[in-house]
Coordinates of C-alpha atoms in Angstrom, one line a residue:
Chain A
M141 CA -52.0 -75.5 -30.1
I142 CA -51.3 -74.1 -26.8
N143 CA -48.8 -71.4 -28.4
S144 CA -51.4 -70.4 -30.9
F145 CA -54.4 -70.1 -28.3
L146 CA -51.8 -67.9 -25.9
K147 CA -50.7 -65.8 -28.9
T148 CA -54.4 -64.9 -29.9
Q149 CA -54.9 -64.1 -26.0
F150 CA -52.1 -61.7 -25.8
I151 CA -52.9 -59.9 -28.8
A152 CA -56.6 -59.8 -27.7
L153 CA -55.1 -58.5 -24.1
L154 CA -52.7 -56.1 -26.4
V155 CA -55.5 -54.8 -28.0
I156 CA -57.8 -53.8 -25.0
V157 CA -54.9 -52.3 -23.2
L158 CA -54.1 -50.2 -26.6
W159 CA -58.1 -49.2 -26.4
G160 CA -57.8 -48.5 -23.0
C161 CA -54.6 -46.3 -23.4
G162 CA -56.1 -44.5 -26.5
K163 CA -56.1 -40.9 -26.0
S164 CA -59.4 -39.0 -25.6
E165 CA -60.5 -36.5 -27.7
P166 CA -62.5 -33.6 -27.1
I167 CA -66.1 -32.9 -28.6
Q168 CA -67.3 -29.7 -29.3
T169 CA -71.0 -29.2 -28.3
D170 CA -73.2 -26.1 -27.8
V171 CA -74.3 -25.1 -24.3
Q172 CA -76.9 -27.6 -23.7
K173 CA -80.7 -25.8 -23.1
L174 CA -83.2 -27.6 -21.1
E175 CA -86.8 -26.4 -19.9
T176 CA -89.7 -27.7 -17.7
I177 CA -92.6 -26.6 -16.0
A178 CA -93.3 -27.3 -12.7
V179 CA -96.9 -27.6 -12.3
G180 CA -98.8 -25.6 -9.5
P181 CA -100.1 -25.2 -7.1
L182 CA -96.5 -25.1 -5.8
F183 CA -96.7 -24.6 -2.0
E184 CA -94.2 -23.2 0.3
G185 CA -91.2 -25.5 0.9
V186 CA -89.4 -28.1 -1.4
N187 CA -90.7 -28.8 -4.3
T188 CA -89.3 -30.4 -7.6
A189 CA -89.0 -29.9 -11.4
T190 CA -87.6 -32.6 -13.4
V191 CA -86.7 -32.7 -17.4
E192 CA -85.6 -35.9 -19.3
F193 CA -83.3 -35.9 -22.3
D194 CA -81.0 -37.8 -23.9
I195 CA -77.3 -36.4 -24.1
Q196 CA -77.0 -38.5 -27.9
K197 CA -78.8 -35.5 -28.9
L198 CA -76.5 -33.2 -28.0
L199 CA -73.4 -35.3 -29.8
P200 CA -72.2 -34.9 -33.1
G201 CA -73.5 -37.7 -35.4
E202 CA -70.3 -39.9 -35.5
V203 CA -69.8 -39.9 -31.9
K204 CA -72.1 -42.2 -29.9
K205 CA -72.4 -41.9 -26.2
D206 CA -71.3 -45.4 -25.5
Q207 CA -67.8 -43.7 -26.5
L208 CA -67.8 -41.3 -23.8
S209 CA -64.6 -41.6 -21.8
E210 CA -64.4 -38.2 -19.7
V211 CA -67.2 -36.1 -18.8
R212 CA -67.2 -32.6 -16.7
I213 CA -70.0 -30.0 -16.2
K214 CA -68.3 -26.7 -16.6
S215 CA -71.6 -24.5 -15.5
I216 CA -75.3 -24.6 -14.6
L217 CA -77.4 -21.7 -15.1
I218 CA -80.8 -22.0 -13.7
G219 CA -83.4 -19.4 -14.7
L220 CA -87.4 -18.9 -13.7
S221 CA -89.1 -17.5 -16.3
N222 CA -92.1 -15.8 -13.8
S223 CA -90.6 -12.9 -12.8
E224 CA -93.6 -12.2 -10.4
A225 CA -93.4 -15.8 -9.0
P226 CA -91.5 -16.0 -5.2
V227 CA -87.4 -16.4 -5.7
P228 CA -86.6 -19.7 -3.9
N229 CA -84.4 -19.8 -1.0
S230 CA -81.9 -22.2 -2.6
F231 CA -81.7 -25.0 -5.5
T232 CA -80.0 -28.2 -5.6
V233 CA -79.4 -30.1 -8.8
L234 CA -79.3 -33.9 -9.1
L235 CA -78.8 -36.1 -12.0
A236 CA -80.3 -39.3 -12.2
S237 CA -80.5 -42.3 -15.0
P238 CA -82.5 -45.8 -15.2
N239 CA -79.3 -47.8 -14.4
T240 CA -77.6 -45.5 -12.0
S241 CA -77.8 -43.8 -8.6
M242 CA -79.0 -40.3 -8.5
K243 CA -76.2 -37.9 -7.7
E244 CA -75.7 -34.1 -6.5
C245 CA -74.1 -32.1 -9.2
G246 CA -74.0 -29.0 -7.2
F247 CA -76.6 -26.3 -5.6
I248 CA -77.1 -22.3 -5.4
K249 CA -77.2 -21.0 -1.8
E250 CA -79.6 -18.2 -0.5
E251 CA -76.6 -15.8 -0.6
S252 CA -75.9 -15.9 -4.2
I253 CA -79.8 -16.0 -5.3
K254 CA -80.1 -12.4 -3.2
M255 CA -77.2 -11.2 -5.5
N256 CA -79.3 -12.6 -8.6
N257 CA -76.8 -15.0 -9.2
Y258 CA -78.3 -18.3 -10.4
Q259 CA -74.9 -20.1 -11.3
V260 CA -74.6 -23.7 -9.8
S261 CA -71.7 -24.3 -7.4
L262 CA -70.9 -27.5 -8.5
A263 CA -69.7 -30.5 -7.2
E264 CA -65.8 -31.5 -6.9
E265 CA -66.2 -35.1 -7.3
Q266 CA -67.9 -35.9 -11.0
D267 CA -66.7 -39.2 -12.0
F268 CA -70.0 -40.7 -11.6
L269 CA -71.0 -38.4 -15.2
V270 CA -70.0 -40.9 -17.6
E271 CA -71.8 -43.6 -16.4
I272 CA -75.0 -41.5 -16.1
L273 CA -74.7 -40.1 -19.5
Q274 CA -73.9 -43.3 -21.2
D275 CA -77.5 -44.9 -19.9
N276 CA -80.4 -44.8 -22.4
M277 CA -81.5 -42.0 -20.9
Q278 CA -81.0 -39.0 -18.2
T279 CA -83.2 -36.9 -15.8
L280 CA -82.2 -33.6 -14.6
V281 CA -83.9 -32.9 -11.2
I282 CA -84.1 -29.5 -9.9
D283 CA -85.2 -29.1 -6.0
F284 CA -86.2 -25.6 -5.2
D285 CA -87.0 -24.2 -1.8
L286 CA -90.0 -21.6 -2.3
K287 CA -90.5 -18.9 0.5
E288 CA -94.2 -18.9 -0.1
D289 CA -97.0 -20.4 -2.1
W290 CA -97.3 -19.9 -5.8
F291 CA -100.6 -20.9 -7.1
D292 CA -99.5 -21.2 -11.0
D293 CA -97.0 -23.2 -12.9
L294 CA -93.4 -22.3 -12.9
T295 CA -90.8 -22.5 -15.8
V296 CA -87.7 -23.6 -15.0
T297 CA -84.5 -23.3 -17.0
A298 CA -80.9 -25.1 -17.2
A299 CA -78.1 -24.2 -19.2
I300 CA -75.5 -26.7 -19.1
D301 CA -72.1 -26.3 -20.6
W302 CA -70.6 -29.7 -20.9
E303 CA -66.7 -30.5 -21.1
L304 CA -67.0 -34.3 -23.2
K305 CA -64.1 -36.2 -24.3
F306 CA -64.7 -39.6 -26.2
K307 CA -62.6 -42.4 -27.7
K308 CA -62.5 -43.6 -31.1
Chain B
M195 CA -108.4 -71.2 -35.0
K196 CA -106.7 -67.7 -36.2
K197 CA -109.6 -65.8 -34.4
F198 CA -108.8 -68.1 -31.3
K199 CA -105.3 -66.6 -31.6
T200 CA -105.9 -63.1 -31.8
L201 CA -108.3 -63.2 -28.6
A202 CA -105.6 -64.8 -27.0
I203 CA -103.4 -62.4 -27.7
I204 CA -105.6 -59.4 -27.2
L205 CA -106.2 -61.0 -23.6
A206 CA -102.8 -61.6 -22.6
G207 CA -102.3 -57.9 -23.8
I208 CA -105.1 -56.7 -21.3
F209 CA -103.8 -59.0 -18.6
L210 CA -100.1 -57.7 -19.1
F211 CA -101.7 -54.0 -18.9
T212 CA -103.7 -54.4 -15.9
S213 CA -101.4 -56.0 -13.6
M214 CA -98.8 -53.8 -14.5
I215 CA -100.8 -50.8 -13.6
G216 CA -101.7 -52.6 -10.5
E217 CA -98.0 -52.8 -9.8
T218 CA -97.5 -49.4 -10.4
E219 CA -100.6 -48.4 -7.9
E220 CA -99.1 -50.8 -5.5
G221 CA -95.5 -48.9 -5.9
D222 CA -96.9 -45.7 -5.3
K223 CA -98.3 -46.5 -1.7
L224 CA -94.5 -45.2 -0.8
I225 CA -95.4 -41.5 -2.3
G226 CA -96.4 -39.3 0.6
V227 CA -94.7 -37.5 3.8
W228 CA -93.1 -39.8 6.5
E229 CA -91.7 -39.2 9.8
P230 CA -88.7 -41.1 11.4
S231 CA -88.9 -42.2 14.7
N232 CA -86.4 -39.8 16.0
K233 CA -89.2 -37.2 14.9
K234 CA -86.6 -34.8 13.8
I235 CA -87.2 -34.7 10.4
Y236 CA -90.1 -35.2 7.6
L237 CA -89.3 -36.7 4.5
K238 CA -91.5 -36.5 1.7
I239 CA -91.0 -39.8 -1.3
D240 CA -91.9 -38.8 -4.7
K241 CA -91.6 -40.8 -7.9
I242 CA -88.9 -39.7 -10.8
S243 CA -88.6 -41.7 -13.9
G244 CA -89.9 -44.8 -12.4
K245 CA -87.6 -44.9 -9.3
Y246 CA -88.5 -43.8 -5.4
Y247 CA -86.8 -40.7 -4.2
G248 CA -87.3 -39.0 -0.6
K249 CA -86.3 -35.7 0.4
I250 CA -86.1 -33.8 3.5
V251 CA -89.0 -31.2 3.5
W252 CA -88.9 -29.9 7.5
L253 CA -86.5 -30.0 10.2
R254 CA -87.2 -29.7 13.8
E255 CA -84.2 -27.8 14.2
P256 CA -83.7 -26.1 10.9
I257 CA -81.2 -23.6 12.3
D258 CA -77.5 -24.5 13.0
P259 CA -76.8 -23.4 16.6
V260 CA -73.2 -22.7 15.6
T261 CA -73.6 -20.9 12.5
G262 CA -77.2 -19.3 13.1
K263 CA -77.9 -20.5 9.5
P264 CA -80.0 -23.0 7.8
K265 CA -78.6 -26.3 8.6
T266 CA -76.5 -27.7 5.8
D267 CA -74.5 -31.3 4.8
K268 CA -72.1 -30.4 6.8
N269 CA -70.8 -34.1 6.9
N270 CA -70.8 -34.5 3.3
P271 CA -67.7 -36.5 2.5
D272 CA -67.4 -34.4 -1.0
E273 CA -65.9 -31.2 0.6
S274 CA -67.5 -29.1 -2.4
L275 CA -71.1 -30.1 -1.3
K276 CA -71.0 -29.4 2.7
D277 CA -73.0 -26.4 2.1
V278 CA -75.9 -27.8 0.3
P279 CA -79.0 -26.9 2.6
L280 CA -80.4 -30.2 4.6
K281 CA -84.0 -28.6 4.0
G282 CA -84.5 -30.6 0.4
F283 CA -81.7 -33.1 0.8
R284 CA -82.4 -36.3 -1.0
M285 CA -81.9 -38.8 1.6
L286 CA -83.2 -41.7 0.4
K287 CA -82.4 -42.4 -3.5
D288 CA -83.1 -45.5 -6.3
F289 CA -85.9 -47.7 -4.8
V290 CA -87.4 -49.8 -7.2
Y291 CA -90.7 -51.6 -6.4
K292 CA -90.1 -55.3 -6.2
G293 CA -93.8 -56.4 -5.2
D294 CA -95.5 -57.7 -2.2
G295 CA -95.0 -54.3 -0.2
E296 CA -91.1 -53.9 -0.3
W297 CA -88.9 -51.6 -2.3
A298 CA -85.3 -52.5 -2.7
D299 CA -82.1 -51.3 -4.5
G300 CA -81.8 -47.9 -3.0
T301 CA -79.6 -46.2 -0.5
I302 CA -80.3 -44.3 2.7
Y303 CA -77.9 -41.5 3.6
D304 CA -77.3 -40.4 7.3
P305 CA -76.6 -36.4 7.5
Q306 CA -75.3 -36.9 10.9
N307 CA -71.9 -38.8 9.8
G308 CA -72.2 -38.5 5.9
S309 CA -72.6 -42.5 5.3
T310 CA -74.7 -43.9 2.7
Y311 CA -75.9 -47.7 3.5
N312 CA -77.9 -50.1 1.1
C313 CA -81.6 -50.1 2.3
V314 CA -84.4 -51.9 1.7
I315 CA -88.6 -50.7 2.9
K316 CA -91.1 -52.7 3.8
L317 CA -94.7 -51.7 4.1
R318 CA -95.9 -53.0 7.4
D319 CA -99.5 -51.1 6.8
D320 CA -100.6 -48.3 4.7
N321 CA -99.0 -45.8 7.5
T322 CA -95.9 -47.8 8.6
L323 CA -92.8 -48.5 6.7
D324 CA -90.0 -50.8 8.4
I325 CA -86.9 -48.9 6.8
R326 CA -83.7 -51.3 6.8
G327 CA -80.4 -49.6 6.4
Y328 CA -77.4 -52.2 6.4
I329 CA -73.9 -52.6 4.7
G330 CA -73.2 -55.9 2.6
L331 CA -75.9 -58.5 4.3
K332 CA -79.3 -57.2 5.4
T333 CA -78.6 -59.4 8.7
F334 CA -76.1 -56.7 9.9
G335 CA -78.0 -53.9 9.6
R336 CA -80.8 -51.5 11.9
T337 CA -84.1 -51.1 11.1
D338 CA -86.1 -47.7 11.7
V339 CA -90.2 -47.6 12.0
W340 CA -91.4 -44.4 9.8
K341 CA -94.9 -43.1 10.4
R342 CA -96.9 -41.6 7.6
L343 CA -97.9 -38.0 8.1
V344 CA -101.8 -38.0 8.0
N345 CA -104.2 -35.1 8.5
K346 CA -105.6 -35.4 11.6
K347 CA -108.4 -32.9 11.3
K348 CA -111.6 -35.0 11.8
K349 CA -114.5 -33.8 9.5
K350 CA -117.3 -32.1 11.0

């Protein structure tokens, strides 16, 4: 009786270990394009644009987000659609979800913006992304520091290139 | 009997809905611009996807005297984030309203040492907050009093 119980436990443990050691497979996805409107009037200083999304919609049908095992952001490109709007001093990009903590993904410095480069400098530490992407939904938060008041709406876009791996 | 049941369900629904709205309104009292006791910064607290977050919107000394450039989060434990501007930095994260004028489950970040602490916020009155940062147990922490930035202009 005890032998049979131990045997079952050993097999269960073996299955868990084998599953844990299973090789992660890469997922091919398109660059994720998100768009949101920061509703004006927007005053000089730090303003925020947010957009909610579900990463599941980006994944191929056979992959569920619970299966994600490794996640990195390869690049984020920010865009502002209104060419007449004041150019922000800086951007900070964060990700949040209902059951995890909000985390900084990267930022754009004033020097880059001056050179018309809206590519986000990414955080080295990205281990938190798996947990965020596996949650019910995700929120991309873009904080931007406006140089002057803007009395209209501002459309902000983000193109995120993900590196995703999953376990079967 | 059936009519009574339907009426009871409708009334329960209305009660639940109105109490949820009441809870949201109470929780939203945290939204606004606040000044910590050291008077070095202003923090704007806003609500994103149901939780409350606070970002620095004003610094008394915005320029780093060493670099001559806007201050950045130079004490961030992640080397790659040391150049994130302090103006706009989210110091308060993930607060959930628990009722009775208290927000919990959040964290507060101290840019002076790059440390993050557990934090609980208590509304003392409409314009005063008790912010308690702690590690582990609430008993071993420190409370700071924050004041709401209110328009001091008097109506003529």
